[in-house]
């Protein structure tokens, strides 16, 4: 698969089939993804894969967890500026419209958000942590690693959804994967095969036009 095709075909999938993903395949994709660049070649990503029995154990562990959790970080700035605010709003509206969930139906909206915490039904996932010592440059390295993984997954016929939502479950996730106190959770990554019959997967997110974010001097 050409890179351009992988880039244009990758999209966030929010409903997966039960079809399993072999650990060997994930291992291969992670190893390939580690060719991603990182400032100073720090390779700051720390990945914990859950699959098969560990996925079952993790979901049970999550169900039983009752302690309040401290989010790892603020996912968005509290007063998101334009044009970012509108982009975020439009994505939500587009998704809820496809799902037939009205603006006033807060319960249904919350229910959809909560599907994050079942990995949208994906049979396999990983969590991406980073040492707390690291700052914005290294966090951006994580992004490069994650995008490389998502493109390679596409090439391998897999679908994905990066999930910052898991940052809200930092304590329980850290406990389950036995992460070090010195590490912080950036995001989860749901991995599997798209359920093509699910309306939510027909969502094709918009992009702002190039002239709004690129200047040629
Ligand atoms: C780092 C990162 C975290 C994300 N977290 C979530 C999430 O928690 N839940 C979710 O449904 N989508 C999440 N997304 C998906 C974005 O909403 C999605 O990438 C964006 O709307 C563009 O759509 P596309 O991925 O289909 O091109 C995340 C994406 C990235 C890159």
PDB file of C-alpha atoms and ligand atoms in Angstrom:
ATOM      1  CA  UNK A   1       0.000   0.000   0.000  1.00  0.00           C
ATOM      2  CA  UNK A   2       1.333   3.427  -0.924  1.00  0.00           C
ATOM      3  CA  UNK A   3       1.862   5.861   1.932  1.00  0.00           C
ATOM      4  CA  UNK A   4      -0.638   8.272   0.342  1.00  0.00           C
ATOM      5  CA  UNK A   5      -3.301   5.593   0.300  1.00  0.00           C
ATOM      6  CA  UNK A   6      -2.661   4.646   3.926  1.00  0.00           C
ATOM      7  CA  UNK A   7      -2.840   8.339   4.900  1.00  0.00           C
ATOM      8  CA  UNK A   8      -6.077   8.964   3.048  1.00  0.00           C
ATOM      9  CA  UNK A   9      -7.745   5.724   4.145  1.00  0.00           C
ATOM     10  CA  UNK A  10      -6.819   5.861   7.823  1.00  0.00           C
ATOM     11  CA  UNK A  11      -9.551   7.260   9.960  1.00  0.00           C
ATOM     12  CA  UNK A  12     -10.665   6.864  13.540  1.00  0.00           C
ATOM     13  CA  UNK A  13     -12.852   3.813  13.949  1.00  0.00           C
ATOM     14  CA  UNK A  14     -15.335   3.786  16.811  1.00  0.00           C
ATOM     15  CA  UNK A  15     -16.958   0.359  16.414  1.00  0.00           C
ATOM     16  CA  UNK A  16     -14.979  -2.840  15.914  1.00  0.00           C
ATOM     17  CA  UNK A  17     -15.818  -6.448  15.069  1.00  0.00           C
ATOM     18  CA  UNK A  18     -14.786  -9.225  17.441  1.00  0.00           C
ATOM     19  CA  UNK A  19     -12.164 -10.535  15.000  1.00  0.00           C
ATOM     20  CA  UNK A  20      -8.979 -11.124  16.956  1.00  0.00           C
ATOM     21  CA  UNK A  21      -5.609  -9.548  16.239  1.00  0.00           C
ATOM     22  CA  UNK A  22      -2.539 -11.756  16.745  1.00  0.00           C
ATOM     23  CA  UNK A  23       0.084 -10.459  19.178  1.00  0.00           C
ATOM     24  CA  UNK A  24       2.741 -11.344  16.600  1.00  0.00           C
ATOM     25  CA  UNK A  25       1.218  -8.840  14.175  1.00  0.00           C
ATOM     26  CA  UNK A  26       1.133  -6.099  16.819  1.00  0.00           C
ATOM     27  CA  UNK A  27       4.741  -6.861  17.704  1.00  0.00           C
ATOM     28  CA  UNK A  28       5.735  -6.534  14.045  1.00  0.00           C
ATOM     29  CA  UNK A  29       3.862  -3.235  13.665  1.00  0.00           C
ATOM     30  CA  UNK A  30       5.333  -1.797  16.863  1.00  0.00           C
ATOM     31  CA  UNK A  31       8.844  -2.779  15.832  1.00  0.00           C
ATOM     32  CA  UNK A  32       8.350  -1.098  12.442  1.00  0.00           C
ATOM     33  CA  UNK A  33       6.817   1.978  14.121  1.00  0.00           C
ATOM     34  CA  UNK A  34       9.955   2.383  16.186  1.00  0.00           C
ATOM     35  CA  UNK A  35      11.631   3.636  12.990  1.00  0.00           C
ATOM     36  CA  UNK A  36       9.697   6.862  13.675  1.00  0.00           C
ATOM     37  CA  UNK A  37      11.943   9.858  14.220  1.00  0.00           C
ATOM     38  CA  UNK A  38      12.375  11.390  17.661  1.00  0.00           C
ATOM     39  CA  UNK A  39      14.421  14.384  18.778  1.00  0.00           C
ATOM     40  CA  UNK A  40      17.883  13.155  19.811  1.00  0.00           C
ATOM     41  CA  UNK A  41      16.646   9.632  19.009  1.00  0.00           C
ATOM     42  CA  UNK A  42      15.239   9.449  22.557  1.00  0.00           C
ATOM     43  CA  UNK A  43      12.453   7.054  21.430  1.00  0.00           C
ATOM     44  CA  UNK A  44      10.408   8.191  24.446  1.00  0.00           C
ATOM     45  CA  UNK A  45       7.368   5.932  23.850  1.00  0.00           C
ATOM     46  CA  UNK A  46       6.506   3.242  26.403  1.00  0.00           C
ATOM     47  CA  UNK A  47       3.865   0.847  25.148  1.00  0.00           C
ATOM     48  CA  UNK A  48       1.714  -1.643  27.057  1.00  0.00           C
ATOM     49  CA  UNK A  49      -0.292  -3.995  24.838  1.00  0.00           C
ATOM     50  CA  UNK A  50      -3.466  -5.639  26.052  1.00  0.00           C
ATOM     51  CA  UNK A  51      -4.948  -8.438  23.993  1.00  0.00           C
ATOM     52  CA  UNK A  52      -6.860 -11.695  24.429  1.00  0.00           C
ATOM     53  CA  UNK A  53      -6.925 -12.683  28.125  1.00  0.00           C
ATOM     54  CA  UNK A  54      -5.308  -9.434  29.285  1.00  0.00           C
ATOM     55  CA  UNK A  55      -8.046  -7.482  27.482  1.00  0.00           C
ATOM     56  CA  UNK A  56     -10.690  -9.510  29.312  1.00  0.00           C
ATOM     57  CA  UNK A  57      -8.863  -9.018  32.629  1.00  0.00           C
ATOM     58  CA  UNK A  58      -8.424  -5.299  31.978  1.00  0.00           C
ATOM     59  CA  UNK A  59     -12.094  -4.670  31.188  1.00  0.00           C
ATOM     60  CA  UNK A  60     -13.100  -6.579  34.342  1.00  0.00           C
ATOM     61  CA  UNK A  61     -10.565  -4.624  36.385  1.00  0.00           C
ATOM     62  CA  UNK A  62     -11.995  -1.358  35.001  1.00  0.00           C
ATOM     63  CA  UNK A  63     -15.564  -2.392  35.871  1.00  0.00           C
ATOM     64  CA  UNK A  64     -14.537  -3.057  39.464  1.00  0.00           C
ATOM     65  CA  UNK A  65     -12.513   0.146  39.907  1.00  0.00           C
ATOM     66  CA  UNK A  66     -14.468   2.550  42.111  1.00  0.00           C
ATOM     67  CA  UNK A  67     -11.847   5.047  43.372  1.00  0.00           C
ATOM     68  CA  UNK A  68     -12.025   8.547  41.878  1.00  0.00           C
ATOM     69  CA  UNK A  69      -9.249   9.185  39.374  1.00  0.00           C
ATOM     70  CA  UNK A  70      -7.101  12.230  38.794  1.00  0.00           C
ATOM     71  CA  UNK A  71      -6.838  12.942  35.039  1.00  0.00           C
ATOM     72  CA  UNK A  72      -3.275  12.739  33.760  1.00  0.00           C
ATOM     73  CA  UNK A  73      -3.546  16.131  32.010  1.00  0.00           C
ATOM     74  CA  UNK A  74      -6.085  18.555  30.539  1.00  0.00           C
ATOM     75  CA  UNK A  75      -7.009  17.164  27.132  1.00  0.00           C
ATOM     76  CA  UNK A  76      -7.928  20.636  25.808  1.00  0.00           C
ATOM     77  CA  UNK A  77      -7.153  24.140  27.028  1.00  0.00           C
ATOM     78  CA  UNK A  78     -10.045  25.384  29.179  1.00  0.00           C
ATOM     79  CA  UNK A  79     -10.872  28.256  26.828  1.00  0.00           C
ATOM     80  CA  UNK A  80     -10.176  26.773  23.446  1.00  0.00           C
ATOM     81  CA  UNK A  81      -9.616  29.536  20.882  1.00  0.00           C
ATOM     82  CA  UNK A  82     -10.995  29.721  17.377  1.00  0.00           C
ATOM     83  CA  UNK A  83     -10.732  28.041  14.937  1.00  0.00           C
ATOM     84  CA  UNK A  84     -10.012  25.027  17.180  1.00  0.00           C
ATOM     85  CA  UNK A  85     -13.216  25.395  19.179  1.00  0.00           C
ATOM     86  CA  UNK A  86     -15.360  25.217  16.071  1.00  0.00           C
ATOM     87  CA  UNK A  87     -13.450  22.237  14.666  1.00  0.00           C
ATOM     88  CA  UNK A  88     -13.990  20.343  17.889  1.00  0.00           C
ATOM     89  CA  UNK A  89     -17.655  21.323  18.055  1.00  0.00           C
ATOM     90  CA  UNK A  90     -18.271  20.351  14.430  1.00  0.00           C
ATOM     91  CA  UNK A  91     -16.669  16.938  14.872  1.00  0.00           C
ATOM     92  CA  UNK A  92     -18.988  16.218  17.805  1.00  0.00           C
ATOM     93  CA  UNK A  93     -22.071  17.451  15.969  1.00  0.00           C
ATOM     94  CA  UNK A  94     -21.183  15.421  12.864  1.00  0.00           C
ATOM     95  CA  UNK A  95     -20.764  12.286  14.959  1.00  0.00           C
ATOM     96  CA  UNK A  96     -23.945  12.697  16.991  1.00  0.00           C
ATOM     97  CA  UNK A  97     -25.934  13.461  13.860  1.00  0.00           C
ATOM     98  CA  UNK A  98     -24.765  10.217  12.239  1.00  0.00           C
ATOM     99  CA  UNK A  99     -25.737   8.411  15.437  1.00  0.00           C
ATOM    100  CA  UNK A 100     -29.100  10.163  15.546  1.00  0.00           C
ATOM    101  CA  UNK A 101     -28.372  11.641  18.973  1.00  0.00           C
ATOM    102  CA  UNK A 102     -29.898  15.073  19.533  1.00  0.00           C
ATOM    103  CA  UNK A 103     -28.184  17.967  21.347  1.00  0.00           C
ATOM    104  CA  UNK A 104     -30.524  17.694  24.317  1.00  0.00           C
ATOM    105  CA  UNK A 105     -29.948  13.956  24.730  1.00  0.00           C
ATOM    106  CA  UNK A 106     -27.101  14.270  27.202  1.00  0.00           C
ATOM    107  CA  UNK A 107     -27.409  10.667  28.411  1.00  0.00           C
ATOM    108  CA  UNK A 108     -26.947   9.241  24.921  1.00  0.00           C
ATOM    109  CA  UNK A 109     -23.977  11.564  24.345  1.00  0.00           C
ATOM    110  CA  UNK A 110     -22.360  10.467  27.589  1.00  0.00           C
ATOM    111  CA  UNK A 111     -23.029   6.836  26.683  1.00  0.00           C
ATOM    112  CA  UNK A 112     -21.173   7.335  23.401  1.00  0.00           C
ATOM    113  CA  UNK A 113     -18.216   8.934  25.215  1.00  0.00           C
ATOM    114  CA  UNK A 114     -18.202   6.029  27.671  1.00  0.00           C
ATOM    115  CA  UNK A 115     -17.712   3.592  24.759  1.00  0.00           C
ATOM    116  CA  UNK A 116     -14.133   4.881  24.771  1.00  0.00           C
ATOM    117  CA  UNK A 117     -13.643   2.878  27.940  1.00  0.00           C
ATOM    118  CA  UNK A 118     -14.520  -0.375  26.176  1.00  0.00           C
ATOM    119  CA  UNK A 119     -12.134   0.533  23.332  1.00  0.00           C
ATOM    120  CA  UNK A 120     -15.256   0.743  21.151  1.00  0.00           C
ATOM    121  CA  UNK A 121     -15.344  -3.056  21.216  1.00  0.00           C
ATOM    122  CA  UNK A 122     -11.810  -3.489  19.826  1.00  0.00           C
ATOM    123  CA  UNK A 123     -10.298  -6.843  20.777  1.00  0.00           C
ATOM    124  CA  UNK A 124      -6.800  -5.409  21.127  1.00  0.00           C
ATOM    125  CA  UNK A 125      -5.305  -2.138  22.338  1.00  0.00           C
ATOM    126  CA  UNK A 126      -2.230  -0.500  23.722  1.00  0.00           C
ATOM    127  CA  UNK A 127      -1.477   2.317  26.103  1.00  0.00           C
ATOM    128  CA  UNK A 128       1.237   4.842  25.366  1.00  0.00           C
ATOM    129  CA  UNK A 129       3.097   6.240  28.368  1.00  0.00           C
ATOM    130  CA  UNK A 130       6.029   8.626  28.586  1.00  0.00           C
ATOM    131  CA  UNK A 131       8.441   9.526  31.374  1.00  0.00           C
ATOM    132  CA  UNK A 132       7.176  12.542  33.315  1.00  0.00           C
ATOM    133  CA  UNK A 133      10.574  14.141  32.782  1.00  0.00           C
ATOM    134  CA  UNK A 134       9.706  14.614  29.118  1.00  0.00           C
ATOM    135  CA  UNK A 135       8.219  17.817  27.730  1.00  0.00           C
ATOM    136  CA  UNK A 136       6.413  18.993  24.555  1.00  0.00           C
ATOM    137  CA  UNK A 137       9.212  17.950  22.167  1.00  0.00           C
ATOM    138  CA  UNK A 138       9.113  14.353  23.379  1.00  0.00           C
ATOM    139  CA  UNK A 139       5.291  14.298  23.534  1.00  0.00           C
ATOM    140  CA  UNK A 140       5.314  15.279  19.870  1.00  0.00           C
ATOM    141  CA  UNK A 141       7.636  12.309  19.242  1.00  0.00           C
ATOM    142  CA  UNK A 142       4.874  10.129  20.667  1.00  0.00           C
ATOM    143  CA  UNK A 143       2.516  11.567  18.056  1.00  0.00           C
ATOM    144  CA  UNK A 144       4.883  10.602  15.267  1.00  0.00           C
ATOM    145  CA  UNK A 145       5.208   7.103  16.629  1.00  0.00           C
ATOM    146  CA  UNK A 146       1.440   6.754  16.960  1.00  0.00           C
ATOM    147  CA  UNK A 147       0.706   8.003  13.449  1.00  0.00           C
ATOM    148  CA  UNK A 148       3.334   5.658  12.020  1.00  0.00           C
ATOM    149  CA  UNK A 149       1.673   2.814  13.880  1.00  0.00           C
ATOM    150  CA  UNK A 150      -1.787   3.782  12.619  1.00  0.00           C
ATOM    151  CA  UNK A 151      -0.581   3.926   9.002  1.00  0.00           C
ATOM    152  CA  UNK A 152       1.229   0.604   9.241  1.00  0.00           C
ATOM    153  CA  UNK A 153      -1.881  -0.879  10.858  1.00  0.00           C
ATOM    154  CA  UNK A 154      -3.923   0.383   7.896  1.00  0.00           C
ATOM    155  CA  UNK A 155      -1.452  -1.247   5.526  1.00  0.00           C
ATOM    156  CA  UNK A 156      -1.910  -4.504   7.458  1.00  0.00           C
ATOM    157  CA  UNK A 157      -5.704  -4.242   7.062  1.00  0.00           C
ATOM    158  CA  UNK A 158      -6.276  -3.115  10.642  1.00  0.00           C
ATOM    159  CA  UNK A 159      -8.204  -0.143  11.970  1.00  0.00           C
ATOM    160  CA  UNK A 160      -7.420   2.050  14.931  1.00  0.00           C
ATOM    161  CA  UNK A 161      -8.573   4.866  17.156  1.00  0.00           C
ATOM    162  CA  UNK A 162      -6.150   6.904  19.246  1.00  0.00           C
ATOM    163  CA  UNK A 163      -7.815   7.674  22.578  1.00  0.00           C
ATOM    164  CA  UNK A 164      -6.854  10.544  24.846  1.00  0.00           C
ATOM    165  CA  UNK A 165     -10.004   9.740  26.796  1.00  0.00           C
ATOM    166  CA  UNK A 166      -7.955   7.189  28.713  1.00  0.00           C
ATOM    167  CA  UNK A 167      -6.022  10.041  30.316  1.00  0.00           C
ATOM    168  CA  UNK A 168      -9.080  10.357  32.571  1.00  0.00           C
ATOM    169  CA  UNK A 169      -8.422   6.830  33.818  1.00  0.00           C
ATOM    170  CA  UNK A 170      -4.751   7.352  34.502  1.00  0.00           C
ATOM    171  CA  UNK A 171      -4.686   5.752  37.936  1.00  0.00           C
ATOM    172  CA  UNK A 172      -6.523   2.537  37.089  1.00  0.00           C
ATOM    173  CA  UNK A 173      -4.677   2.056  33.799  1.00  0.00           C
ATOM    174  CA  UNK A 174      -1.299   2.684  35.469  1.00  0.00           C
ATOM    175  CA  UNK A 175      -2.136   0.204  38.186  1.00  0.00           C
ATOM    176  CA  UNK A 176      -3.221  -2.490  35.744  1.00  0.00           C
ATOM    177  CA  UNK A 177      -0.189  -2.195  33.467  1.00  0.00           C
ATOM    178  CA  UNK A 178       2.117  -1.661  36.472  1.00  0.00           C
ATOM    179  CA  UNK A 179       3.513   1.563  35.037  1.00  0.00           C
ATOM    180  CA  UNK A 180       6.161   3.370  37.056  1.00  0.00           C
ATOM    181  CA  UNK A 181       5.072   6.372  39.137  1.00  0.00           C
ATOM    182  CA  UNK A 182       7.553   8.346  37.059  1.00  0.00           C
ATOM    183  CA  UNK A 183       5.569   7.603  33.884  1.00  0.00           C
ATOM    184  CA  UNK A 184       2.445   9.349  32.653  1.00  0.00           C
ATOM    185  CA  UNK A 185      -0.232   7.984  30.345  1.00  0.00           C
ATOM    186  CA  UNK A 186      -0.662   9.883  27.096  1.00  0.00           C
ATOM    187  CA  UNK A 187      -3.317   7.810  25.328  1.00  0.00           C
ATOM    188  CA  UNK A 188      -4.811   4.484  24.444  1.00  0.00           C
ATOM    189  CA  UNK A 189      -4.975   2.967  20.975  1.00  0.00           C
ATOM    190  CA  UNK A 190      -7.922   0.759  20.047  1.00  0.00           C
ATOM    191  CA  UNK A 191      -6.910  -1.819  17.429  1.00  0.00           C
ATOM    192  CA  UNK A 192      -9.010  -4.234  15.400  1.00  0.00           C
ATOM    193  CA  UNK A 193     -11.240  -4.482  12.376  1.00  0.00           C
ATOM    194  CA  UNK A 194     -13.868  -1.898  11.545  1.00  0.00           C
ATOM    195  CA  UNK A 195     -17.500  -2.891  11.937  1.00  0.00           C
ATOM    196  CA  UNK A 196     -18.685  -1.615   8.595  1.00  0.00           C
ATOM    197  CA  UNK A 197     -22.324  -1.965   9.621  1.00  0.00           C
ATOM    198  CA  UNK A 198     -21.886   0.614  12.417  1.00  0.00           C
ATOM    199  CA  UNK A 199     -23.123   4.074  11.417  1.00  0.00           C
ATOM    200  CA  UNK A 200     -20.453   5.816  13.518  1.00  0.00           C
ATOM    201  CA  UNK A 201     -17.755   4.472  11.212  1.00  0.00           C
ATOM    202  CA  UNK A 202     -19.174   6.375   8.256  1.00  0.00           C
ATOM    203  CA  UNK A 203     -17.912   9.585   9.864  1.00  0.00           C
ATOM    204  CA  UNK A 204     -15.331  11.311   7.698  1.00  0.00           C
ATOM    205  CA  UNK A 205     -13.916  14.218   9.657  1.00  0.00           C
ATOM    206  CA  UNK A 206     -13.408  17.587   7.954  1.00  0.00           C
ATOM    207  CA  UNK A 207     -10.121  19.445   7.492  1.00  0.00           C
ATOM    208  CA  UNK A 208      -9.683  23.211   7.400  1.00  0.00           C
ATOM    209  CA  UNK A 209      -8.398  24.477   4.020  1.00  0.00           C
ATOM    210  CA  UNK A 210      -4.630  24.796   3.582  1.00  0.00           C
ATOM    211  CA  UNK A 211      -4.773  28.584   3.146  1.00  0.00           C
ATOM    212  CA  UNK A 212      -5.992  28.893   6.730  1.00  0.00           C
ATOM    213  CA  UNK A 213      -2.995  27.184   8.313  1.00  0.00           C
ATOM    214  CA  UNK A 214      -0.093  27.399   5.815  1.00  0.00           C
ATOM    215  CA  UNK A 215       1.643  30.506   4.518  1.00  0.00           C
ATOM    216  CA  UNK A 216       4.105  30.550   1.651  1.00  0.00           C
ATOM    217  CA  UNK A 217       6.525  33.454   2.132  1.00  0.00           C
TER     218      UNK A 217
HETATM  219  C1  LIG B   1      -3.805  11.764  20.180  1.00  0.00           C
HETATM  220  C2  LIG B   1      -5.225  11.544  19.779  1.00  0.00           C
HETATM  221  C3  LIG B   1      -6.171  11.260  20.741  1.00  0.00           C
HETATM  222  C4  LIG B   1      -7.500  11.028  20.392  1.00  0.00           C
HETATM  223  N1  LIG B   1      -8.418  10.703  21.359  1.00  0.00           N
HETATM  224  C5  LIG B   1      -9.658  10.324  21.013  1.00  0.00           C
HETATM  225  C6  LIG B   1     -10.565   9.838  21.988  1.00  0.00           C
HETATM  226  O1  LIG B   1     -10.287   9.776  23.179  1.00  0.00           O
HETATM  227  N2  LIG B   1     -11.784   9.412  21.568  1.00  0.00           N
HETATM  228  C7  LIG B   1     -12.169   9.458  20.259  1.00  0.00           C
HETATM  229  O2  LIG B   1     -13.295   9.058  19.947  1.00  0.00           O
HETATM  230  N3  LIG B   1     -11.338   9.947  19.311  1.00  0.00           N
HETATM  231  C8  LIG B   1     -10.088  10.351  19.651  1.00  0.00           C
HETATM  232  N4  LIG B   1      -9.205  10.791  18.693  1.00  0.00           N
HETATM  233  C9  LIG B   1      -9.618  10.811  17.287  1.00  0.00           C
HETATM  234  C10 LIG B   1      -9.832  12.222  16.773  1.00  0.00           C
HETATM  235  O3  LIG B   1     -11.097  12.670  17.141  1.00  0.00           O
HETATM  236  C11 LIG B   1      -9.672  12.157  15.247  1.00  0.00           C
HETATM  237  O4  LIG B   1      -8.358  11.835  14.929  1.00  0.00           O
HETATM  238  C12 LIG B   1     -10.046  13.462  14.542  1.00  0.00           C
HETATM  239  O5  LIG B   1     -11.383  13.780  14.733  1.00  0.00           O
HETATM  240  C13 LIG B   1      -9.767  13.334  13.040  1.00  0.00           C
HETATM  241  O6  LIG B   1     -10.513  12.260  12.503  1.00  0.00           O
HETATM  242  P1  LIG B   1      -9.841  11.003  11.813  1.00  0.00           P
HETATM  243  O7  LIG B   1      -8.889  10.373  12.776  1.00  0.00           O
HETATM  244  O8  LIG B   1     -10.991  10.086  11.501  1.00  0.00           O
HETATM  245  O9  LIG B   1      -9.138  11.494  10.592  1.00  0.00           O
HETATM  246  C14 LIG B   1      -7.890  11.078  19.036  1.00  0.00           C
HETATM  247  C15 LIG B   1      -6.915  11.379  18.066  1.00  0.00           C
HETATM  248  C16 LIG B   1      -5.615  11.624  18.430  1.00  0.00           C
HETATM  249  C17 LIG B   1      -4.610  11.941  17.365  1.00  0.00           C
END
